PDB file of C-alpha atoms in Angstrom:
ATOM      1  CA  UNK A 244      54.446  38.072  -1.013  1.00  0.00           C
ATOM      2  CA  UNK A 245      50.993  38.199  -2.870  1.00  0.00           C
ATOM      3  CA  UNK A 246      48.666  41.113  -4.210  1.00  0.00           C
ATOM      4  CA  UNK A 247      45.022  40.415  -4.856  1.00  0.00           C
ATOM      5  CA  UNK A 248      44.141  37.698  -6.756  1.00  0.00           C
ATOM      6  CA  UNK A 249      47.243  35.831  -5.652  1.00  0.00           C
ATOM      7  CA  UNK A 250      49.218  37.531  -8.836  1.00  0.00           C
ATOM      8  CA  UNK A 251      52.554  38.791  -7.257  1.00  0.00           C
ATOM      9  CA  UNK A 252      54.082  35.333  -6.924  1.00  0.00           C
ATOM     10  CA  UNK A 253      53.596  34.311  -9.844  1.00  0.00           C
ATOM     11  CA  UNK A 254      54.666  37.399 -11.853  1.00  0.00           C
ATOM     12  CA  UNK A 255      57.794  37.415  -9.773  1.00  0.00           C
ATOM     13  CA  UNK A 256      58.595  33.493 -10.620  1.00  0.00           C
ATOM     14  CA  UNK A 257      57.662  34.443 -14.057  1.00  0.00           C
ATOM     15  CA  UNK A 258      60.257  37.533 -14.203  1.00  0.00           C
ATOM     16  CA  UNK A 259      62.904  35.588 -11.938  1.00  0.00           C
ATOM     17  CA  UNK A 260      62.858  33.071 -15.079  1.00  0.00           C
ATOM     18  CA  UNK A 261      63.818  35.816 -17.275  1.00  0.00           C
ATOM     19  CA  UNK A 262      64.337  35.289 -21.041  1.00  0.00           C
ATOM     20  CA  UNK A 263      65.378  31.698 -20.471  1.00  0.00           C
ATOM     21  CA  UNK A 264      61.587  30.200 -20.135  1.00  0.00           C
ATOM     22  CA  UNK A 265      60.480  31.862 -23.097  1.00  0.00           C
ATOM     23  CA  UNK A 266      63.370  29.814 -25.336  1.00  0.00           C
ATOM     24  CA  UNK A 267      63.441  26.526 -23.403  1.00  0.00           C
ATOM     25  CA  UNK A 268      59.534  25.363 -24.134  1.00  0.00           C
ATOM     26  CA  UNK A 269      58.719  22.008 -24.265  1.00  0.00           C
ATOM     27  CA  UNK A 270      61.303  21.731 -27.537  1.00  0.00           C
ATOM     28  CA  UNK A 271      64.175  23.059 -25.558  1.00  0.00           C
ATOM     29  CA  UNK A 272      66.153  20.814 -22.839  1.00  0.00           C
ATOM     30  CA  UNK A 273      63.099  19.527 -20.862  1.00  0.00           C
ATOM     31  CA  UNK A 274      60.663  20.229 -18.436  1.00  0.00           C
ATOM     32  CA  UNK A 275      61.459  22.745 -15.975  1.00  0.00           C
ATOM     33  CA  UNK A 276      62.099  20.885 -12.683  1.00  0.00           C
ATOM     34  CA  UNK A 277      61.125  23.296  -9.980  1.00  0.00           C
ATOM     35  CA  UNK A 278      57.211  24.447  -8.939  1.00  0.00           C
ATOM     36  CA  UNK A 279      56.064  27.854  -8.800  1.00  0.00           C
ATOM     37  CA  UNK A 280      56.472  30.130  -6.826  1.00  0.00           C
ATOM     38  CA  UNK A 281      53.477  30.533  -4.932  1.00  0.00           C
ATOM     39  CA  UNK A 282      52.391  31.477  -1.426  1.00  0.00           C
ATOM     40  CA  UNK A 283      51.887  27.783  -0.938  1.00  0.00           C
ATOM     41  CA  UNK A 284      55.730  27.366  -1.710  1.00  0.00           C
ATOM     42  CA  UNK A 285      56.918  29.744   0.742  1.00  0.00           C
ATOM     43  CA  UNK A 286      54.029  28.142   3.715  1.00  0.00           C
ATOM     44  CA  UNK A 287      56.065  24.375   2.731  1.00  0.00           C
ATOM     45  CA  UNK A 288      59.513  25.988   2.364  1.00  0.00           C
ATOM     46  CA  UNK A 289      59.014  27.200   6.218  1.00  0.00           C
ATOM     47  CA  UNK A 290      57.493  24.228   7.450  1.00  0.00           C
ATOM     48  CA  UNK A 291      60.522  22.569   5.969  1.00  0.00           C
ATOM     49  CA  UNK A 292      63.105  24.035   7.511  1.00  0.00           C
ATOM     50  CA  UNK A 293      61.442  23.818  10.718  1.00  0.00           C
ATOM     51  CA  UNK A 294      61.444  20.706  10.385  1.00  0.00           C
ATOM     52  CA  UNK A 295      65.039  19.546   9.289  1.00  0.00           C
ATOM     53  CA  UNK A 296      65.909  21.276  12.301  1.00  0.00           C
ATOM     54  CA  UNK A 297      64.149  19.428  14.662  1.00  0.00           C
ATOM     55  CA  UNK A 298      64.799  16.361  12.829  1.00  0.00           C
ATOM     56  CA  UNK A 299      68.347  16.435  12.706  1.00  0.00           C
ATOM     57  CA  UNK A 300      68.682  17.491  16.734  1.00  0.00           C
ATOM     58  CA  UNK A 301      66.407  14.744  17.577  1.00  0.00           C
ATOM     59  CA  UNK A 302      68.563  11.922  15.089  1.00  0.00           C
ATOM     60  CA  UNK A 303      72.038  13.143  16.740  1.00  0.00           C
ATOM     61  CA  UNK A 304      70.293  13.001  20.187  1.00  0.00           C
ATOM     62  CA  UNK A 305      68.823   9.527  19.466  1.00  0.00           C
ATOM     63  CA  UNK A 306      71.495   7.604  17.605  1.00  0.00           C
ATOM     64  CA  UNK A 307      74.554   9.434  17.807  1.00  0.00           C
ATOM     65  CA  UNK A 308      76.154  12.256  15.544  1.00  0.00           C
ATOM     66  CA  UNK A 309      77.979   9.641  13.612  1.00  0.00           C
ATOM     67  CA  UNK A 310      74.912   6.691  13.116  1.00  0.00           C
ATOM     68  CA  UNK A 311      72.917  10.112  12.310  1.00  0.00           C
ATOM     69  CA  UNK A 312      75.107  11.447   9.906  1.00  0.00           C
ATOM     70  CA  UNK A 313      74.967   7.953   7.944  1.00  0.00           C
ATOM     71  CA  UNK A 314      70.660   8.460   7.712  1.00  0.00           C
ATOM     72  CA  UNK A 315      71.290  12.279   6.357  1.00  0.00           C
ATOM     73  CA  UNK A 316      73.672  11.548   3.781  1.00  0.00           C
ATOM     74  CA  UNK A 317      71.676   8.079   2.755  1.00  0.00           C
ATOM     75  CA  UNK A 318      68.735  10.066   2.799  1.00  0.00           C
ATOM     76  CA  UNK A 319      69.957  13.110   0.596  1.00  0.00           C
ATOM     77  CA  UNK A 320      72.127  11.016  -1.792  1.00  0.00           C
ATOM     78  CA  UNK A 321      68.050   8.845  -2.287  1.00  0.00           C
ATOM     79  CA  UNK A 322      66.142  11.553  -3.006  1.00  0.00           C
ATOM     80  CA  UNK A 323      68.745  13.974  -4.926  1.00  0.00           C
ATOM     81  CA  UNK A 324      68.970  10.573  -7.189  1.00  0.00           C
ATOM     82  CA  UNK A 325      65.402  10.587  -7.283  1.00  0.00           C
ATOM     83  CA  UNK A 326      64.913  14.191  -8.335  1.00  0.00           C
ATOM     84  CA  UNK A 327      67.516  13.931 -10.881  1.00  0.00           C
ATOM     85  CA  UNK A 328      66.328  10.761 -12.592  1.00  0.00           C
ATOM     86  CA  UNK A 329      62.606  12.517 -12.595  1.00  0.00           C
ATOM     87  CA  UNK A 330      61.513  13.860 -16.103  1.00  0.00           C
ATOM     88  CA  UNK A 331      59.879  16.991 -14.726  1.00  0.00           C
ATOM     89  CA  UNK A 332      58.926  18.248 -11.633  1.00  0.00           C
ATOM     90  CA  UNK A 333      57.018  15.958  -9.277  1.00  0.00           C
ATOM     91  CA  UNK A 334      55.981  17.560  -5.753  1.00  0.00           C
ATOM     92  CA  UNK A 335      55.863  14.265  -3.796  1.00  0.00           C
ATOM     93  CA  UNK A 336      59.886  13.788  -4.827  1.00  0.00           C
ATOM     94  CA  UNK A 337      60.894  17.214  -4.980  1.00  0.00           C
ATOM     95  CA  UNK A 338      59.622  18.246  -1.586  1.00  0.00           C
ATOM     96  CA  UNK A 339      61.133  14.642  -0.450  1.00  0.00           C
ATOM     97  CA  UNK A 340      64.370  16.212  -1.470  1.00  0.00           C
ATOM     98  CA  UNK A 341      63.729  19.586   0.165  1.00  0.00           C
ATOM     99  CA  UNK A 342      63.301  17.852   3.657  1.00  0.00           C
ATOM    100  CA  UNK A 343      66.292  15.524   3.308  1.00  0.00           C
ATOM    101  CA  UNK A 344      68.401  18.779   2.374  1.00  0.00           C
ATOM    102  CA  UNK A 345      66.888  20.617   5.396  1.00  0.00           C
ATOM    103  CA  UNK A 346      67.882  18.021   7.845  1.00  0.00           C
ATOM    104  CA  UNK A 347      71.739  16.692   6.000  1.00  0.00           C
ATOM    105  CA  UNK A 348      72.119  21.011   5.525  1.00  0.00           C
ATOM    106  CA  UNK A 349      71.818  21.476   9.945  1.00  0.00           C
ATOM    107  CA  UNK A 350      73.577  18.264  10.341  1.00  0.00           C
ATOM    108  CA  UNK A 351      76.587  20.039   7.859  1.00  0.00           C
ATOM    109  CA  UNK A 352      76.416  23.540   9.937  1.00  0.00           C
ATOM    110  CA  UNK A 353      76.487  21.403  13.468  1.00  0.00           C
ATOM    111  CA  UNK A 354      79.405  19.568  12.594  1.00  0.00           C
ATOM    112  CA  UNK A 355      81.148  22.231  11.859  1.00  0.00           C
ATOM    113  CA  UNK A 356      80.444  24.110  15.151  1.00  0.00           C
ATOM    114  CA  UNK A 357      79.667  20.976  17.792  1.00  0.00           C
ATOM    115  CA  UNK A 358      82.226  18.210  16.559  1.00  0.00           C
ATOM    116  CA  UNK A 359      85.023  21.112  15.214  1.00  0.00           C
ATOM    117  CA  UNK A 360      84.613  23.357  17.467  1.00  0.00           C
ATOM    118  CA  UNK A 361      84.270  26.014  14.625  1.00  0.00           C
ATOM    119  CA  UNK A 362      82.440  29.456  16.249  1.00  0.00           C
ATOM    120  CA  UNK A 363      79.224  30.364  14.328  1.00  0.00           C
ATOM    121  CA  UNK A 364      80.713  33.469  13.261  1.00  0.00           C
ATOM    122  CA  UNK A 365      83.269  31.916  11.368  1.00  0.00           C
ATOM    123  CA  UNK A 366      81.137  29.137   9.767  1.00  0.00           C
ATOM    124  CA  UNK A 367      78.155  32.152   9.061  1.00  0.00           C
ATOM    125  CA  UNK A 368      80.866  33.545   6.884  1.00  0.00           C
ATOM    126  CA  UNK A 369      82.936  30.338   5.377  1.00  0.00           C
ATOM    127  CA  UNK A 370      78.553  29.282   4.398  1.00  0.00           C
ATOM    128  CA  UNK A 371      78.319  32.618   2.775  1.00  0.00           C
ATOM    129  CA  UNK A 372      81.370  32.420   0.850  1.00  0.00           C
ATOM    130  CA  UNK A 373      80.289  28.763  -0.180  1.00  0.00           C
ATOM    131  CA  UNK A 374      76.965  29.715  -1.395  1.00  0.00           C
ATOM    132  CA  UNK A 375      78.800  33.176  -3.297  1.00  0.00           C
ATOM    133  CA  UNK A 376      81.528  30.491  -4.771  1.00  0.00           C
ATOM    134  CA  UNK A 377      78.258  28.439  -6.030  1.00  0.00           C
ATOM    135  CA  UNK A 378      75.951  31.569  -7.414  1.00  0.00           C
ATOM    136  CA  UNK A 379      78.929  32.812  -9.339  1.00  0.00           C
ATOM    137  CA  UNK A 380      79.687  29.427 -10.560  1.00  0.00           C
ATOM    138  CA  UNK A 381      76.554  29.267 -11.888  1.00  0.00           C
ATOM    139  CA  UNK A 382      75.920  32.491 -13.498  1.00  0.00           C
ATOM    140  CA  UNK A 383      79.680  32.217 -15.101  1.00  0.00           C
ATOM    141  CA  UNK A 384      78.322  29.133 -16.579  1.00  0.00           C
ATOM    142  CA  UNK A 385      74.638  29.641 -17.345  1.00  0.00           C
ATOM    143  CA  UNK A 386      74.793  33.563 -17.838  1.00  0.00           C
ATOM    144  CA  UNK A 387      71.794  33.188 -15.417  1.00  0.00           C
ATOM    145  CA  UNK A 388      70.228  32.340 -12.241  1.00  0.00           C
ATOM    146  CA  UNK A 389      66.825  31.705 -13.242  1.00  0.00           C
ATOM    147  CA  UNK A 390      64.835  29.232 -10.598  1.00  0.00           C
ATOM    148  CA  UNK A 391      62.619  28.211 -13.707  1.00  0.00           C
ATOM    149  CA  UNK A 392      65.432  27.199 -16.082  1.00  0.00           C
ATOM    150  CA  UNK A 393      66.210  23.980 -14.242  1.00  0.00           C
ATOM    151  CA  UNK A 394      66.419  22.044 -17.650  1.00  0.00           C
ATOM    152  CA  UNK A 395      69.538  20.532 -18.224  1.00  0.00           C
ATOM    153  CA  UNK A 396      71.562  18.056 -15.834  1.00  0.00           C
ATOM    154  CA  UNK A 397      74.233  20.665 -15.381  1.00  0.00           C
ATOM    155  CA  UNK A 398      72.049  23.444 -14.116  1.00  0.00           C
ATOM    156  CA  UNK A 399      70.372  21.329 -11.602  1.00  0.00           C
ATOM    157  CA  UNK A 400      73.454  20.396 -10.101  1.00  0.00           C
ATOM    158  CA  UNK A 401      73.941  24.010  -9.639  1.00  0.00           C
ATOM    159  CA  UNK A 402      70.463  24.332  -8.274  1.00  0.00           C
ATOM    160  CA  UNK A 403      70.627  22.290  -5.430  1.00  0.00           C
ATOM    161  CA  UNK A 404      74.348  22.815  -4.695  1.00  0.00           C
ATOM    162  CA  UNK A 405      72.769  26.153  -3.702  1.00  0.00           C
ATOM    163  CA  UNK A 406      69.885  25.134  -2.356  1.00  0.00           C
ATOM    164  CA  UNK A 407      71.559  23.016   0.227  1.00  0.00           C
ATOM    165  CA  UNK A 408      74.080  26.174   0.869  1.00  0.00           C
ATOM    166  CA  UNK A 409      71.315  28.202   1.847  1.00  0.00           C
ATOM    167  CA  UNK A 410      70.058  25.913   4.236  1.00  0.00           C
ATOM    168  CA  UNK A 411      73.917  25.416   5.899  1.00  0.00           C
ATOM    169  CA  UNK A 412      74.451  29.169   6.046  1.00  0.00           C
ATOM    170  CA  UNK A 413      70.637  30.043   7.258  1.00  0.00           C
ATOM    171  CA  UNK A 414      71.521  27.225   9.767  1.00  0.00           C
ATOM    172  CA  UNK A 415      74.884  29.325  10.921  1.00  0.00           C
ATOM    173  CA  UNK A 416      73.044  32.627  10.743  1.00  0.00           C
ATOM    174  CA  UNK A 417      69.852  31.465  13.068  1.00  0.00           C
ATOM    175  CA  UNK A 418      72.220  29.226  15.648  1.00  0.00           C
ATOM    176  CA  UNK A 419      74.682  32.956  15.727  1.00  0.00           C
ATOM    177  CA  UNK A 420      71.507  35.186  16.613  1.00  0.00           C
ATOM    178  CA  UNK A 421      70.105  32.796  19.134  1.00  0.00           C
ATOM    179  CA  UNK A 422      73.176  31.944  20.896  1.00  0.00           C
ATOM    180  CA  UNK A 423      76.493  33.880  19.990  1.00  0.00           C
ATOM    181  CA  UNK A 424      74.325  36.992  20.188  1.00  0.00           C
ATOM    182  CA  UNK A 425      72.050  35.979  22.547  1.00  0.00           C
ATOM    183  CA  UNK A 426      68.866  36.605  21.525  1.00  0.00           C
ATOM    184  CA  UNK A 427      66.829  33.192  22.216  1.00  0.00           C
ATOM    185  CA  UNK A 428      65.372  31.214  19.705  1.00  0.00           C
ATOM    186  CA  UNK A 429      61.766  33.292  19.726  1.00  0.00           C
ATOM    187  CA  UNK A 430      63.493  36.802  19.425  1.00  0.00           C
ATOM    188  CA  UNK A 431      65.317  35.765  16.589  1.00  0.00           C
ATOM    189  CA  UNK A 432      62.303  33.854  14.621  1.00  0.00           C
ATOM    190  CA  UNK A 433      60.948  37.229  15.209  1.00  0.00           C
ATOM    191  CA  UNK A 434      63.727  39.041  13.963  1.00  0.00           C
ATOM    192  CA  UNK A 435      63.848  37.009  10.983  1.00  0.00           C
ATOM    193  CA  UNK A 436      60.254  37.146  10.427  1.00  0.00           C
ATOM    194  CA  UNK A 437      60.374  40.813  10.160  1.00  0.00           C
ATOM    195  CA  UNK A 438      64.078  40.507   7.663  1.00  0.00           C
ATOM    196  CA  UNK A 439      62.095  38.426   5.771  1.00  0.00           C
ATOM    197  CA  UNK A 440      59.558  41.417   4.571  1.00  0.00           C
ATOM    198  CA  UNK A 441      62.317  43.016   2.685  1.00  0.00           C
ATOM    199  CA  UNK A 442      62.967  41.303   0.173  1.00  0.00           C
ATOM    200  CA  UNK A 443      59.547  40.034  -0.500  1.00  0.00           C
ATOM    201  CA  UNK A 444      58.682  44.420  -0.599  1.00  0.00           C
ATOM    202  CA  UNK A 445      61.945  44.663  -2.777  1.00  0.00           C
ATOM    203  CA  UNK A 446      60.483  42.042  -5.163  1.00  0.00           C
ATOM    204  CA  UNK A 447      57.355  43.245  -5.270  1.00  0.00           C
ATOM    205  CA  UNK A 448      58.079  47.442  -5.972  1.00  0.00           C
ATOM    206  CA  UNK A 449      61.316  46.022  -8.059  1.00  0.00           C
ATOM    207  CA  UNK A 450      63.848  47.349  -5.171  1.00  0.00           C
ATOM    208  CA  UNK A 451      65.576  44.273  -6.229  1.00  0.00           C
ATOM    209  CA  UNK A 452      66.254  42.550  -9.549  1.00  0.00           C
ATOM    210  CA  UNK A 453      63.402  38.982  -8.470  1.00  0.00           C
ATOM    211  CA  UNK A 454      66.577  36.580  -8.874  1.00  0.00           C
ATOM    212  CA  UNK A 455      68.297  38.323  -6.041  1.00  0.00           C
ATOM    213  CA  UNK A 456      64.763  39.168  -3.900  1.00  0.00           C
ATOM    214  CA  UNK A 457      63.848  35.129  -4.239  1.00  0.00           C
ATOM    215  CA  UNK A 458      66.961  33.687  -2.994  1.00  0.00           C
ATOM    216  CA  UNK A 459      67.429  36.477  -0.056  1.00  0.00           C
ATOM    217  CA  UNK A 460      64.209  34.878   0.838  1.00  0.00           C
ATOM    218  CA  UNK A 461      64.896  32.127   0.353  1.00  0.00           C
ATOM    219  CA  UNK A 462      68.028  31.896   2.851  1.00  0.00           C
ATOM    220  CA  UNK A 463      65.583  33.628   5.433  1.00  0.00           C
ATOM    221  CA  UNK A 464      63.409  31.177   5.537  1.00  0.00           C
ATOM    222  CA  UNK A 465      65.689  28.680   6.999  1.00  0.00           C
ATOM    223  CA  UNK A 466      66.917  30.446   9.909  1.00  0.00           C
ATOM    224  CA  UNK A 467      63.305  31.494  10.430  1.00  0.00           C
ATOM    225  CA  UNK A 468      61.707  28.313  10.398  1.00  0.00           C
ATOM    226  CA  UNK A 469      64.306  26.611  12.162  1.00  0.00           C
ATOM    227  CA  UNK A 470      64.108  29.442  15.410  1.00  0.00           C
ATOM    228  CA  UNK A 471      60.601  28.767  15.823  1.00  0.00           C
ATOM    229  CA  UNK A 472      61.022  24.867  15.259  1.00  0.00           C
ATOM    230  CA  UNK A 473      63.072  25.096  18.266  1.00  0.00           C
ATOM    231  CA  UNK A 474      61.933  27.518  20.636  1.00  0.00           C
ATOM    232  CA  UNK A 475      59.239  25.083  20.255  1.00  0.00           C
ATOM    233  CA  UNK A 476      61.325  21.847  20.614  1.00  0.00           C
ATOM    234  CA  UNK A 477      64.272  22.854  23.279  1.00  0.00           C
ATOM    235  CA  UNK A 478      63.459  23.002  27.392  1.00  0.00           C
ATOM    236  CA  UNK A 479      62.642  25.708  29.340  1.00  0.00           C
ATOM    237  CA  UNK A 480      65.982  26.168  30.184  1.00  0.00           C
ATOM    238  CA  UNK A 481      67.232  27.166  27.107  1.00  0.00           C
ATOM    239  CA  UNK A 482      64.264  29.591  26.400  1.00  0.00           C
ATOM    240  CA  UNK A 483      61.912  27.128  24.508  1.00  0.00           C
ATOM    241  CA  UNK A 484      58.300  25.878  25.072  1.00  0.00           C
ATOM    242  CA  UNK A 485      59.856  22.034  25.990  1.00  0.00           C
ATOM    243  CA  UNK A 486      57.319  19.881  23.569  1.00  0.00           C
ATOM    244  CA  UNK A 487      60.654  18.078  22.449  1.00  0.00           C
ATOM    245  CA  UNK A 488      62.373  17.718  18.834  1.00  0.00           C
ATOM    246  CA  UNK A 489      60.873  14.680  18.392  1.00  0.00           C
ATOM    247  CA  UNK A 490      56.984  15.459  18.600  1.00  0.00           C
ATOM    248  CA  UNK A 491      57.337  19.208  17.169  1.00  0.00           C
ATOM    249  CA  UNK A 492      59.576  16.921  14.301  1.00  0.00           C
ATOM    250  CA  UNK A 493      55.985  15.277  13.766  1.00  0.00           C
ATOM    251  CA  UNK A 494      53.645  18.046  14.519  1.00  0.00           C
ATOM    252  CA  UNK A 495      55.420  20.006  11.190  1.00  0.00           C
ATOM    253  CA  UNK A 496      55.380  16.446   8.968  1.00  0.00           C
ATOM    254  CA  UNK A 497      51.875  16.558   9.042  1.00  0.00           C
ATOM    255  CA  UNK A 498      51.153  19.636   7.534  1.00  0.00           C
ATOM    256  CA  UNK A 499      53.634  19.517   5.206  1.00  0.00           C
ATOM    257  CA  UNK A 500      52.276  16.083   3.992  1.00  0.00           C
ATOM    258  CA  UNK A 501      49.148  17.364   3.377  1.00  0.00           C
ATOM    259  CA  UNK A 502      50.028  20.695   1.503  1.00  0.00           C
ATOM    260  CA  UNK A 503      52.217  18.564  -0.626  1.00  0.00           C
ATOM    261  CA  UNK A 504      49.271  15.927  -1.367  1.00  0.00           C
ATOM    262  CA  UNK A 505      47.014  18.942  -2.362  1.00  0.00           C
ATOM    263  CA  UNK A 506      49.923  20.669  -4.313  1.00  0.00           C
ATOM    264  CA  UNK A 507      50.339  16.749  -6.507  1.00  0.00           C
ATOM    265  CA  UNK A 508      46.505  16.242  -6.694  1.00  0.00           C
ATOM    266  CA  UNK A 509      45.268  20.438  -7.594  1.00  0.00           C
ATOM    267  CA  UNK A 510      48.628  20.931  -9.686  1.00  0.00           C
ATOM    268  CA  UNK A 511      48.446  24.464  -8.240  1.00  0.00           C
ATOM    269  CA  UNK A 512      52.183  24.786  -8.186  1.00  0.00           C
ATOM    270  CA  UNK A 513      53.228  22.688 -11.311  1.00  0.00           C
ATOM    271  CA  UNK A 514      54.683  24.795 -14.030  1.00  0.00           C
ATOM    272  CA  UNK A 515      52.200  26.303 -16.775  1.00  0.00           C
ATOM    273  CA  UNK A 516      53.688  24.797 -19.715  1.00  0.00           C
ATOM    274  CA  UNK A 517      53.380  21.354 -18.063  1.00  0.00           C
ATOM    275  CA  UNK A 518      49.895  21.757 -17.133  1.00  0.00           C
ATOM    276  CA  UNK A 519      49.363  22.881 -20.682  1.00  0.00           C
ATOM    277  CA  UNK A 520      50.669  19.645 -21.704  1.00  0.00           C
ATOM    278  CA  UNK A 521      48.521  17.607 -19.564  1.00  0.00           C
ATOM    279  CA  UNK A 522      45.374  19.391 -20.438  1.00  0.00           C
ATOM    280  CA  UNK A 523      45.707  19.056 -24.326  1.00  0.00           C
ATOM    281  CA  UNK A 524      46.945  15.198 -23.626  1.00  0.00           C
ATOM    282  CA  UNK A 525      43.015  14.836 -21.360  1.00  0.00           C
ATOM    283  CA  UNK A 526      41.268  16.419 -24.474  1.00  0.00           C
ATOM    284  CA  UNK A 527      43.019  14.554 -27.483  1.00  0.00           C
ATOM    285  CA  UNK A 528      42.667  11.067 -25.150  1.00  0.00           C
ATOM    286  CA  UNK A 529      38.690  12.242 -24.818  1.00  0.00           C
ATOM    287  CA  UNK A 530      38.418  13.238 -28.491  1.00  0.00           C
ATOM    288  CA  UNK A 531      39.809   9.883 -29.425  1.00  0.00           C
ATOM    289  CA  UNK A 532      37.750   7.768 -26.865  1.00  0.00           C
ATOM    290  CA  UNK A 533      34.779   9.594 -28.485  1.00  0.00           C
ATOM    291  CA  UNK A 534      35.657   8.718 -32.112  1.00  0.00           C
ATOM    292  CA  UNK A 535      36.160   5.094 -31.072  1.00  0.00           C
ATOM    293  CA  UNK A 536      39.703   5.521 -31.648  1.00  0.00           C
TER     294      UNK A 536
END
């Protein structure tokens, strides 16, 4: 999803913000609560939903769907409170959020299938219509879908209502291709690995309009994270490697806590106009120091 230079990323967050960046500057409704979109968000996105999966399987296994449940919904209900309350974006809480979505967004599409018995088929499509009821919400509303617009209260609520309906229907999707249809859990992180390419192609030669390339992605990159997350985590008997949910769980924390430290310290992924900010605020406090201000 880059060119040379690492350019294609960031022109396509820049065009998926559409006409809305360029009026809500730092005069507008606030700071745009979202990073870029970089190839360093796509690496953390993956790891991410590797990792709720895992997570979640290991939490029902350990304490019990219902004790489990309790944790997820805790957790999410934190760190959406967190985000929300934030004044801009802030990776450390953001990606906080991301994981706790991940993990509360498998437990959703696993109680819907293990405790009600509903077939993934049916909750692949009841997801689907969810996350088409919450776009067109949105867009009704906002008159766009922009990922960098995330300004006001109202469309961040509609941010991460979709958000975490991407990661209950990529859930549905990945658990119907590796065991409705069969596949296995590394066919289909294959499979999704290759679906993945087109829309990142469509974004790039403008196939697709970039709202609707990012967020094809970005439902891909749940069921393809999560496939390889467990063909790593489940036995040999189901078609996996057998390291366990629990250690793979920890083996994809640790990466993503140290892309996330690099993304807070470098700023690599914080928004332009914010590190724009920040940069004038270093020179005016340095001018004034020097003046003996």
């Amino acid at each position: 999803m880059t060119q040379p230079g690492g350019g294609a990323t960031t022109e396509w967050a820049r065009a998926a913000s559409g006409p809305e960046h360029a009026r809500h500057g730092r005069s507008g409704a606030g700071w745009s609560k979202v990073p870029e979109v970089t190839a360093l968000f796509w690496v953390v996105k993956v790891l991410t939903t590797g990792m709720g999966e895992t997570a979640s399987d290991y939490l029902g296994r350990t304490l019990g769907p219902i004790p489990a449940g309790a944790v997820g919904l805790v957790g999410i209900a934190t760190l959406l409170t967190m985000q929300f309350r934030a004044d801009r974006y802030r990776p450390w809480i953001y990606w906080s959020a991301i994981v706790m979505v991940s993990v509360f967004g498998t437990m959703a599409a696993d109680v819907f299938h293990v405790v009600a018995g509903v077939p993934y088929t049916v909750s692949t499509v009841m997801f689907c219509a969810a996350l088409a009821g919450v776009l067109t919400a949105w867009y009704v509303s906002e008159k766009t879908l922009s990922i960098h617009s995330i300004r006001t209260r109202r469309r961040e609520t509609f941010y991460w209502a979709t958000v975490l309906a991407t990661f209950a229907l990529g859930t549905a999707i990945g658990d119907l291709t590796a065991g409705t249809l069969n596949l296995g859990y590394l066919s289909s992180g294959i499979l999704f690995a290759v679906a993945i390419a087109a829309p990142a192609l469509s974004g790039r030669f403008a196939w697709l309009s970039p709202v609707a390339a990012f967020w094809s992605a970005y439902i891909l990159t749940r069921p393809l994270g999560a496939s390889f997350a467990d063909w790593l985590g489940v036995p040999a008997g189901r078609g996996g490697v057998g390291w366990g949910t629990g250690p793979v769980t920890l083996a994809l924390l640790v990466p993503i806590v140290a892309l996330v430290g690099y993304l807070a310290v470098s700023c690599k992924d914080t928004p332009a106009e914010q590190r724009t900010a920040a940069g004038a605020a270093g020179r005016q406090t340095k001018t004034s120091q020097g003046a003996g201000i």
